mmCIF file of C-alpha atoms and ligand atoms in Angstrom:
data_model
loop_
_atom_site.group_PDB
_atom_site.id
_atom_site.type_symbol
_atom_site.label_atom_id
_atom_site.label_comp_id
_atom_site.label_asym_id
_atom_site.label_seq_id
_atom_site.Cartn_x
_atom_site.Cartn_y
_atom_site.Cartn_z
ATOM 1 C CA UNK A 1 0.123 -0.046 -0.231
ATOM 2 C CA UNK A 2 1.428 3.226 -0.982
ATOM 3 C CA UNK A 3 -0.028 6.339 1.063
ATOM 4 C CA UNK A 4 -0.408 9.927 -0.310
ATOM 5 C CA UNK A 5 2.400 10.802 1.834
ATOM 6 C CA UNK A 6 4.478 8.121 0.407
ATOM 7 C CA UNK A 7 3.674 8.976 -3.055
ATOM 8 C CA UNK A 8 4.656 12.677 -2.631
ATOM 9 C CA UNK A 9 7.859 11.472 -1.045
ATOM 10 C CA UNK A 10 8.736 9.369 -4.003
ATOM 11 C CA UNK A 11 7.420 11.753 -6.609
ATOM 12 C CA UNK A 12 8.632 15.249 -5.514
ATOM 13 C CA UNK A 13 11.711 16.411 -7.251
ATOM 14 C CA UNK A 14 12.250 19.029 -4.444
ATOM 15 C CA UNK A 15 11.904 22.269 -6.624
ATOM 16 C CA UNK A 16 9.626 24.840 -5.455
ATOM 17 C CA UNK A 17 6.676 23.780 -7.680
ATOM 18 C CA UNK A 18 6.527 20.409 -6.433
ATOM 19 C CA UNK A 19 6.839 21.137 -3.244
ATOM 20 C CA UNK A 20 4.155 23.636 -3.387
ATOM 21 C CA UNK A 21 1.750 21.771 -5.310
ATOM 22 C CA UNK A 22 1.931 18.464 -3.508
ATOM 23 C CA UNK A 23 1.372 20.571 -0.207
ATOM 24 C CA UNK A 24 -1.776 22.026 -1.750
ATOM 25 C CA UNK A 25 -2.864 18.416 -3.042
ATOM 26 C CA UNK A 26 -2.208 17.254 0.644
ATOM 27 C CA UNK A 27 -4.142 20.055 1.994
ATOM 28 C CA UNK A 28 -7.004 19.494 -0.370
ATOM 29 C CA UNK A 29 -7.150 15.836 0.348
ATOM 30 C CA UNK A 30 -7.275 16.753 4.497
ATOM 31 C CA UNK A 31 -10.447 18.902 3.425
ATOM 32 C CA UNK A 32 -11.758 16.066 1.610
ATOM 33 C CA UNK A 33 -11.241 13.918 4.528
ATOM 34 C CA UNK A 34 -13.213 16.256 6.895
ATOM 35 C CA UNK A 35 -15.841 16.245 4.256
ATOM 36 C CA UNK A 36 -16.040 12.706 4.117
ATOM 37 C CA UNK A 37 -16.367 12.440 7.913
ATOM 38 C CA UNK A 38 -19.366 14.802 7.791
ATOM 39 C CA UNK A 39 -21.086 12.643 4.765
ATOM 40 C CA UNK A 40 -20.594 9.284 6.455
ATOM 41 C CA UNK A 41 -21.773 10.046 9.733
ATOM 42 C CA UNK A 42 -25.411 9.638 10.566
ATOM 43 C CA UNK A 43 -25.306 12.382 13.532
ATOM 44 C CA UNK A 44 -24.226 14.928 11.027
ATOM 45 C CA UNK A 45 -27.526 14.544 9.352
ATOM 46 C CA UNK A 46 -28.631 18.182 10.428
ATOM 47 C CA UNK A 47 -25.639 19.692 8.424
ATOM 48 C CA UNK A 48 -27.560 18.559 5.253
ATOM 49 C CA UNK A 49 -30.416 20.505 3.709
ATOM 50 C CA UNK A 50 -31.072 24.251 2.336
ATOM 51 C CA UNK A 51 -29.219 26.764 4.141
ATOM 52 C CA UNK A 52 -32.135 29.390 3.060
ATOM 53 C CA UNK A 53 -30.213 31.760 0.527
ATOM 54 C CA UNK A 54 -29.448 31.435 -3.248
ATOM 55 C CA UNK A 55 -26.026 31.725 -4.596
ATOM 56 C CA UNK A 56 -24.692 33.934 -7.701
ATOM 57 C CA UNK A 57 -26.288 31.733 -10.125
ATOM 58 C CA UNK A 58 -29.750 31.639 -8.520
ATOM 59 C CA UNK A 59 -29.344 28.422 -7.224
ATOM 60 C CA UNK A 60 -30.531 27.220 -3.837
ATOM 61 C CA UNK A 61 -27.464 26.901 -1.411
ATOM 62 C CA UNK A 62 -26.979 23.698 0.498
ATOM 63 C CA UNK A 63 -25.884 24.200 3.981
ATOM 64 C CA UNK A 64 -23.165 21.545 2.830
ATOM 65 C CA UNK A 65 -21.958 23.851 0.036
ATOM 66 C CA UNK A 66 -21.139 26.519 2.775
ATOM 67 C CA UNK A 67 -19.686 24.177 5.010
ATOM 68 C CA UNK A 68 -17.451 22.595 2.249
ATOM 69 C CA UNK A 69 -16.391 26.405 1.139
ATOM 70 C CA UNK A 70 -15.228 26.959 4.411
ATOM 71 C CA UNK A 71 -13.456 23.970 5.077
ATOM 72 C CA UNK A 72 -11.186 24.332 1.824
ATOM 73 C CA UNK A 73 -10.806 28.014 2.542
ATOM 74 C CA UNK A 74 -9.393 27.399 6.211
ATOM 75 C CA UNK A 75 -6.692 25.198 4.555
ATOM 76 C CA UNK A 76 -5.860 27.865 1.763
ATOM 77 C CA UNK A 77 -5.484 30.266 4.324
ATOM 78 C CA UNK A 78 -3.076 28.042 6.312
ATOM 79 C CA UNK A 79 -1.206 27.234 3.457
ATOM 80 C CA UNK A 80 0.733 30.443 2.702
ATOM 81 C CA UNK A 81 0.633 29.374 -1.078
ATOM 82 C CA UNK A 82 -2.434 30.618 -2.144
ATOM 83 C CA UNK A 83 -3.010 34.432 -3.456
ATOM 84 C CA UNK A 84 -6.718 34.005 -4.348
ATOM 85 C CA UNK A 85 -9.641 32.060 -4.605
ATOM 86 C CA UNK A 86 -12.480 32.048 -6.952
ATOM 87 C CA UNK A 87 -15.421 29.696 -5.865
ATOM 88 C CA UNK A 88 -18.749 28.774 -7.001
ATOM 89 C CA UNK A 89 -20.278 29.894 -3.730
ATOM 90 C CA UNK A 90 -18.527 33.336 -3.431
ATOM 91 C CA UNK A 91 -19.545 35.921 -5.670
ATOM 92 C CA UNK A 92 -16.489 37.987 -6.303
ATOM 93 C CA UNK A 93 -12.441 36.797 -5.986
ATOM 94 C CA UNK A 94 -11.592 36.081 -2.228
ATOM 95 C CA UNK A 95 -8.144 37.258 -2.115
ATOM 96 C CA UNK A 96 -6.179 35.230 1.012
ATOM 97 C CA UNK A 97 -2.593 36.956 0.976
ATOM 98 C CA UNK A 98 -0.754 38.621 -1.607
ATOM 99 C CA UNK A 99 2.536 38.178 0.027
ATOM 100 C CA UNK A 100 5.050 37.045 -2.677
ATOM 101 C CA UNK A 101 5.149 33.170 -1.649
ATOM 102 C CA UNK A 102 1.448 33.065 -2.105
ATOM 103 C CA UNK A 103 1.649 32.670 -5.798
ATOM 104 C CA UNK A 104 -0.790 30.157 -6.750
ATOM 105 C CA UNK A 105 -4.428 30.804 -7.533
ATOM 106 C CA UNK A 106 -7.246 28.266 -7.062
ATOM 107 C CA UNK A 107 -10.629 27.976 -8.571
ATOM 108 C CA UNK A 108 -12.979 25.614 -6.864
ATOM 109 C CA UNK A 109 -16.590 23.850 -6.891
ATOM 110 C CA UNK A 110 -16.221 23.019 -3.357
ATOM 111 C CA UNK A 111 -19.425 20.704 -3.413
ATOM 112 C CA UNK A 112 -20.513 19.511 -6.907
ATOM 113 C CA UNK A 113 -23.899 17.672 -7.473
ATOM 114 C CA UNK A 114 -25.472 19.102 -4.407
ATOM 115 C CA UNK A 115 -29.120 18.286 -5.580
ATOM 116 C CA UNK A 116 -28.072 14.507 -5.119
ATOM 117 C CA UNK A 117 -26.982 14.874 -1.437
ATOM 118 C CA UNK A 118 -30.463 14.450 0.102
ATOM 119 C CA UNK A 119 -30.821 11.353 -1.801
ATOM 120 C CA UNK A 120 -27.317 9.621 -0.910
ATOM 121 C CA UNK A 121 -26.258 9.774 -4.651
ATOM 122 C CA UNK A 122 -22.414 10.472 -5.196
ATOM 123 C CA UNK A 123 -21.067 14.252 -5.313
ATOM 124 C CA UNK A 124 -17.892 15.718 -5.306
ATOM 125 C CA UNK A 125 -15.469 18.530 -5.218
ATOM 126 C CA UNK A 126 -13.632 20.122 -8.070
ATOM 127 C CA UNK A 127 -10.328 22.361 -7.919
ATOM 128 C CA UNK A 128 -7.833 23.870 -10.747
ATOM 129 C CA UNK A 129 -4.549 25.334 -9.488
ATOM 130 C CA UNK A 130 -3.068 28.393 -11.914
ATOM 131 C CA UNK A 131 0.499 30.155 -11.199
ATOM 132 C CA UNK A 132 -0.297 33.737 -10.244
ATOM 133 C CA UNK A 133 0.539 35.425 -13.469
ATOM 134 C CA UNK A 134 1.009 39.100 -12.156
ATOM 135 C CA UNK A 135 0.309 41.377 -9.257
ATOM 136 C CA UNK A 136 -3.112 42.379 -10.688
ATOM 137 C CA UNK A 137 -5.609 39.907 -11.263
ATOM 138 C CA UNK A 138 -6.535 39.695 -14.998
ATOM 139 C CA UNK A 139 -8.691 36.835 -15.479
ATOM 140 C CA UNK A 140 -8.214 36.585 -19.171
ATOM 141 C CA UNK A 141 -4.757 35.429 -18.596
ATOM 142 C CA UNK A 142 -6.039 32.138 -16.595
ATOM 143 C CA UNK A 143 -6.815 29.996 -19.689
ATOM 144 C CA UNK A 144 -7.322 26.232 -18.664
ATOM 145 C CA UNK A 145 -4.025 25.028 -20.347
ATOM 146 C CA UNK A 146 -2.023 27.117 -18.157
ATOM 147 C CA UNK A 147 -3.325 24.930 -15.211
ATOM 148 C CA UNK A 148 -0.365 23.642 -13.202
ATOM 149 C CA UNK A 149 -2.587 21.033 -10.999
ATOM 150 C CA UNK A 150 -6.366 19.942 -11.504
ATOM 151 C CA UNK A 151 -8.126 17.666 -8.955
ATOM 152 C CA UNK A 152 -11.652 16.201 -7.726
ATOM 153 C CA UNK A 153 -12.616 14.066 -5.318
ATOM 154 C CA UNK A 154 -15.866 11.933 -5.640
ATOM 155 C CA UNK A 155 -17.985 11.115 -2.577
ATOM 156 C CA UNK A 156 -19.498 7.890 -3.362
ATOM 157 C CA UNK A 157 -19.628 4.278 -1.944
ATOM 158 C CA UNK A 158 -16.045 5.200 -0.821
ATOM 159 C CA UNK A 159 -14.005 8.435 -1.399
ATOM 160 C CA UNK A 160 -11.678 8.864 -4.032
ATOM 161 C CA UNK A 161 -9.480 11.792 -5.703
ATOM 162 C CA UNK A 162 -7.890 12.054 -9.068
ATOM 163 C CA UNK A 163 -5.350 14.638 -9.785
ATOM 164 C CA UNK A 164 -3.427 15.569 -13.040
ATOM 165 C CA UNK A 165 -0.087 16.859 -12.215
ATOM 166 C CA UNK A 166 3.391 16.465 -14.094
ATOM 167 C CA UNK A 167 1.447 14.957 -17.063
ATOM 168 C CA UNK A 168 -0.003 12.206 -15.083
ATOM 169 C CA UNK A 169 -3.494 11.324 -13.648
ATOM 170 C CA UNK A 170 -3.538 9.437 -10.361
ATOM 171 C CA UNK A 171 -6.121 8.190 -8.068
ATOM 172 C CA UNK A 172 -6.114 7.502 -4.236
ATOM 173 C CA UNK A 173 -8.846 5.864 -2.368
ATOM 174 C CA UNK A 174 -9.684 6.927 1.288
ATOM 175 C CA UNK A 175 -9.116 3.724 3.555
ATOM 176 C CA UNK A 176 -10.512 2.633 6.813
ATOM 177 C CA UNK A 177 -7.957 4.230 8.575
ATOM 178 C CA UNK A 178 -8.723 7.630 6.947
ATOM 179 C CA UNK A 179 -5.572 7.960 4.800
ATOM 180 C CA UNK A 180 -5.523 7.989 1.244
ATOM 181 C CA UNK A 181 -3.967 4.831 -0.581
ATOM 182 C CA UNK A 182 -2.838 4.831 -4.242
ATOM 183 C CA UNK A 183 -5.149 3.013 -6.693
ATOM 184 C CA UNK A 184 -3.948 4.078 -9.834
ATOM 185 C CA UNK A 185 -0.743 6.037 -10.830
ATOM 186 C CA UNK A 186 -1.082 6.658 -14.618
ATOM 187 C CA UNK A 187 -4.670 6.460 -15.361
ATOM 188 C CA UNK A 188 -5.350 6.485 -19.220
ATOM 189 C CA UNK A 189 -8.729 6.543 -20.848
ATOM 190 C CA UNK A 190 -9.596 2.947 -22.209
ATOM 191 C CA UNK A 191 -9.671 2.544 -26.033
ATOM 192 C CA UNK A 192 -12.997 1.136 -26.331
ATOM 193 C CA UNK A 193 -15.150 3.470 -24.603
ATOM 194 C CA UNK A 194 -18.681 2.175 -22.868
ATOM 195 C CA UNK A 195 -20.847 5.304 -22.187
ATOM 196 C CA UNK A 196 -22.491 8.622 -23.229
ATOM 197 C CA UNK A 197 -23.579 10.663 -20.561
ATOM 198 C CA UNK A 198 -26.402 13.349 -21.103
ATOM 199 C CA UNK A 199 -29.354 14.788 -19.471
ATOM 200 C CA UNK A 200 -31.619 13.836 -22.428
ATOM 201 C CA UNK A 201 -34.844 15.450 -20.819
ATOM 202 C CA UNK A 202 -33.194 18.627 -22.498
ATOM 203 C CA UNK A 203 -33.308 17.040 -25.984
ATOM 204 C CA UNK A 204 -35.527 19.349 -27.390
ATOM 205 C CA UNK A 205 -33.850 22.296 -26.255
ATOM 206 C CA UNK A 206 -30.559 21.230 -28.024
ATOM 207 C CA UNK A 207 -29.370 22.438 -31.241
ATOM 208 C CA UNK A 208 -29.665 20.045 -34.514
ATOM 209 C CA UNK A 209 -26.087 19.238 -34.585
ATOM 210 C CA UNK A 210 -26.265 18.042 -30.851
ATOM 211 C CA UNK A 211 -29.395 16.234 -31.251
ATOM 212 C CA UNK A 212 -27.928 14.521 -34.408
ATOM 213 C CA UNK A 213 -24.625 13.527 -32.641
ATOM 214 C CA UNK A 214 -26.740 12.113 -29.759
ATOM 215 C CA UNK A 215 -28.645 10.135 -31.916
ATOM 216 C CA UNK A 216 -25.584 8.949 -33.485
ATOM 217 C CA UNK A 217 -24.468 7.646 -30.139
ATOM 218 C CA UNK A 218 -27.392 5.855 -29.160
ATOM 219 C CA UNK A 219 -27.371 3.783 -32.447
ATOM 220 C CA UNK A 220 -23.734 2.857 -31.624
ATOM 221 C CA UNK A 221 -23.887 -0.821 -30.525
ATOM 222 C CA UNK A 222 -20.670 -0.443 -28.300
ATOM 223 C CA UNK A 223 -22.258 2.311 -26.174
ATOM 224 C CA UNK A 224 -24.911 2.617 -23.579
ATOM 225 C CA UNK A 225 -26.161 5.603 -21.558
ATOM 226 C CA UNK A 226 -25.188 6.407 -17.860
ATOM 227 C CA UNK A 227 -26.322 9.717 -16.054
ATOM 228 C CA UNK A 228 -26.142 10.596 -12.593
ATOM 229 C CA UNK A 229 -26.446 14.448 -12.529
ATOM 230 C CA UNK A 230 -23.505 15.088 -10.369
ATOM 231 C CA UNK A 231 -20.676 15.954 -12.690
ATOM 232 C CA UNK A 232 -17.856 14.719 -10.745
ATOM 233 C CA UNK A 233 -19.693 11.193 -10.563
ATOM 234 C CA UNK A 234 -20.540 11.183 -14.413
ATOM 235 C CA UNK A 235 -17.001 12.450 -15.322
ATOM 236 C CA UNK A 236 -15.198 9.719 -12.998
ATOM 237 C CA UNK A 237 -17.219 7.047 -14.399
ATOM 238 C CA UNK A 238 -16.132 7.678 -17.761
ATOM 239 C CA UNK A 239 -12.734 8.392 -17.194
ATOM 240 C CA UNK A 240 -12.632 4.825 -15.684
ATOM 241 C CA UNK A 241 -14.492 3.082 -18.097
ATOM 242 C CA UNK A 242 -14.287 5.512 -21.499
ATOM 243 C CA UNK A 243 -17.018 7.421 -22.785
ATOM 244 C CA UNK A 244 -18.224 10.942 -23.599
ATOM 245 C CA UNK A 245 -20.367 13.426 -21.372
ATOM 246 C CA UNK A 246 -22.126 16.369 -22.999
ATOM 247 C CA UNK A 247 -24.008 19.408 -21.462
ATOM 248 C CA UNK A 248 -24.576 21.244 -24.382
ATOM 249 C CA UNK A 249 -26.304 24.936 -24.679
ATOM 250 C CA UNK A 250 -29.862 25.695 -24.345
ATOM 251 C CA UNK A 251 -30.672 26.728 -28.103
ATOM 252 C CA UNK A 252 -33.333 29.638 -26.996
ATOM 253 C CA UNK A 253 -31.183 31.037 -24.361
ATOM 254 C CA UNK A 254 -27.912 30.079 -25.983
ATOM 255 C CA UNK A 255 -26.526 29.434 -22.426
ATOM 256 C CA UNK A 256 -25.167 26.187 -20.842
ATOM 257 C CA UNK A 257 -25.123 25.289 -17.087
ATOM 258 C CA UNK A 258 -21.537 24.178 -16.136
ATOM 259 C CA UNK A 259 -18.796 26.703 -15.042
ATOM 260 C CA UNK A 260 -15.613 27.432 -17.304
ATOM 261 C CA UNK A 261 -13.386 28.143 -14.357
ATOM 262 C CA UNK A 262 -14.024 25.455 -11.528
ATOM 263 C CA UNK A 263 -15.873 22.528 -13.445
ATOM 264 C CA UNK A 264 -15.020 22.403 -17.152
ATOM 265 C CA UNK A 265 -11.251 23.651 -17.335
ATOM 266 C CA UNK A 266 -10.036 21.283 -14.310
ATOM 267 C CA UNK A 267 -12.004 18.213 -15.823
ATOM 268 C CA UNK A 268 -10.798 19.069 -19.108
ATOM 269 C CA UNK A 269 -6.964 18.953 -17.804
ATOM 270 C CA UNK A 270 -7.818 15.890 -16.335
ATOM 271 C CA UNK A 271 -9.585 14.150 -19.379
ATOM 272 C CA UNK A 272 -6.679 15.507 -21.730
ATOM 273 C CA UNK A 273 -3.924 14.202 -19.683
ATOM 274 C CA UNK A 274 -5.408 10.920 -20.000
ATOM 275 C CA UNK A 275 -5.529 11.246 -23.595
ATOM 276 C CA UNK A 276 -8.991 12.497 -24.307
ATOM 277 C CA UNK A 277 -10.518 15.703 -25.534
ATOM 278 C CA UNK A 278 -12.689 18.456 -24.306
ATOM 279 C CA UNK A 279 -14.556 21.303 -26.239
ATOM 280 C CA UNK A 280 -16.650 24.111 -25.076
ATOM 281 C CA UNK A 281 -18.530 27.004 -27.121
ATOM 282 C CA UNK A 282 -16.835 25.305 -30.251
ATOM 283 C CA UNK A 283 -13.116 25.415 -29.248
ATOM 284 C CA UNK A 284 -11.053 23.308 -27.205
ATOM 285 C CA UNK A 285 -12.135 24.039 -23.314
ATOM 286 C CA UNK A 286 -8.635 24.906 -22.198
ATOM 287 C CA UNK A 287 -7.952 27.484 -24.919
ATOM 288 C CA UNK A 288 -11.163 29.343 -24.379
ATOM 289 C CA UNK A 289 -10.357 32.933 -22.824
ATOM 290 C CA UNK A 290 -12.129 33.171 -19.655
ATOM 291 C CA UNK A 291 -14.710 36.304 -19.586
ATOM 292 C CA UNK A 292 -15.843 36.314 -16.118
ATOM 293 C CA UNK A 293 -15.282 34.236 -13.037
ATOM 294 C CA UNK A 294 -18.638 32.669 -12.938
ATOM 295 C CA UNK A 295 -19.079 31.885 -17.069
ATOM 296 C CA UNK A 296 -20.783 28.935 -18.148
ATOM 297 C CA UNK A 297 -19.858 27.135 -21.059
ATOM 298 C CA UNK A 298 -20.988 24.046 -23.078
ATOM 299 C CA UNK A 299 -19.215 20.843 -22.417
ATOM 300 C CA UNK A 300 -18.274 17.733 -24.859
ATOM 301 C CA UNK A 301 -15.628 15.751 -23.108
ATOM 302 C CA UNK A 302 -14.458 12.196 -23.117
ATOM 303 C CA UNK A 303 -12.471 9.790 -25.449
ATOM 304 C CA UNK A 304 -10.880 11.460 -28.801
ATOM 305 C CA UNK A 305 -12.447 9.258 -31.139
ATOM 306 C CA UNK A 306 -16.034 9.961 -30.221
ATOM 307 C CA UNK A 307 -15.692 13.483 -28.827
ATOM 308 C CA UNK A 308 -17.196 16.177 -31.301
ATOM 309 C CA UNK A 309 -16.516 19.930 -31.165
ATOM 310 C CA UNK A 310 -20.174 21.008 -32.296
ATOM 311 C CA UNK A 311 -20.858 24.000 -30.119
HETATM 312 P P1 AHG B 401 -23.889 21.955 -8.374
HETATM 313 O O1 AHG B 401 -24.512 21.147 -7.838
HETATM 314 O O2 AHG B 401 -22.250 22.226 -7.975
HETATM 315 O O3 AHG B 401 -24.640 23.247 -8.842
HETATM 316 O O4 AHG B 401 -23.612 21.312 -10.162
HETATM 317 C C1 AHG B 401 -24.515 20.577 -10.635
HETATM 318 C C2 AHG B 401 -24.518 20.452 -12.146
HETATM 319 C C3 AHG B 401 -23.443 19.336 -12.272
HETATM 320 O O5 AHG B 401 -23.077 18.530 -11.109
HETATM 321 C C4 AHG B 401 -24.419 18.320 -13.207
HETATM 322 O O6 AHG B 401 -23.314 17.800 -14.272
HETATM 323 C C5 AHG B 401 -25.266 19.311 -13.469
HETATM 324 O O7 AHG B 401 -25.294 20.223 -12.782
HETATM 325 C C6 AHG B 401 -26.557 18.438 -13.851
HETATM 326 O O8 AHG B 401 -27.265 19.159 -14.664
HETATM 327 P P2 AHG B 401 -28.589 18.876 -15.327
HETATM 328 O O9 AHG B 401 -29.597 19.269 -14.200
HETATM 329 O O10 AHG B 401 -29.092 19.454 -16.790
HETATM 330 O O11 AHG B 401 -28.906 17.423 -15.466
HETATM 331 MN MN1 MN B 402 -20.892 21.946 -9.898
HETATM 332 MN MN1 MN B 403 -21.103 23.249 -6.597
#
């Protein structure tokens, strides 16, 4: 068994960047352990449910959205590595410390799939880490392809973390002693994809090109459909088993649901490091120039031979 700490000791080249990023991975994983402990303890059931307010996206905030935000923020404040945080649940950029050693920026969805919390379906947390480009924060500079590290956790039948760093995708599972142990140190997408995943109840709201694409996927006898409705869970399944995930634009509003900075970009980095592709708004997700911190984009990602750049 190789623990996350062993893995870090074996794989860090002792450069400043390795030391910093592995420390960030370690702190995020400690936050994930805290959230797992809350989720898997019946006495904490009062921490579930709606908080009462709505976030900047007009969505009802769950108590756990805020608990998770604060857990991760506490670690980032202590880290002395993070300058700013962009978070789904925070309207504006949160500046932590502009001291020169605090040279990383984190974009996070602290709790993804919150509508699934109350029904015991897998949920997750997503993070993208960028090196700070300049003293003034200029969002346009933070395209997805400049991410140094991307990471997510899936809280399902067990808690698994996956991160892309140094051109490899690794996964770890939380064991009975609340320690992460190595599952796979080099995840690559399988060559024969199994699934297509999308919310087909939106079919009538899709553009014709998306409709025909999904019609073709349905005819493919090698594929079957799976859809959880928690992005992380849908992504993780398709990363391990192969497939394509779509969250297209609504053709009337010309808007999509998922967020570029803390959902699409981190997962695009992970899927591309594992050999796949990701497209948003008609181009490679990670090449999109961000326009605002909460920008939403269309998302089509998965195995290179079945994903298509359609909108
Ligand atoms: P969040 O709970 O962070 O707001 O995200 C919910 C998202 C994402 O997890 C999922 O893929 C998507 O909403 C589901 O969208 P549909 O309701 O269109 O299926
Ligand atoms: Mn989300
Ligand atoms: Mn969320």
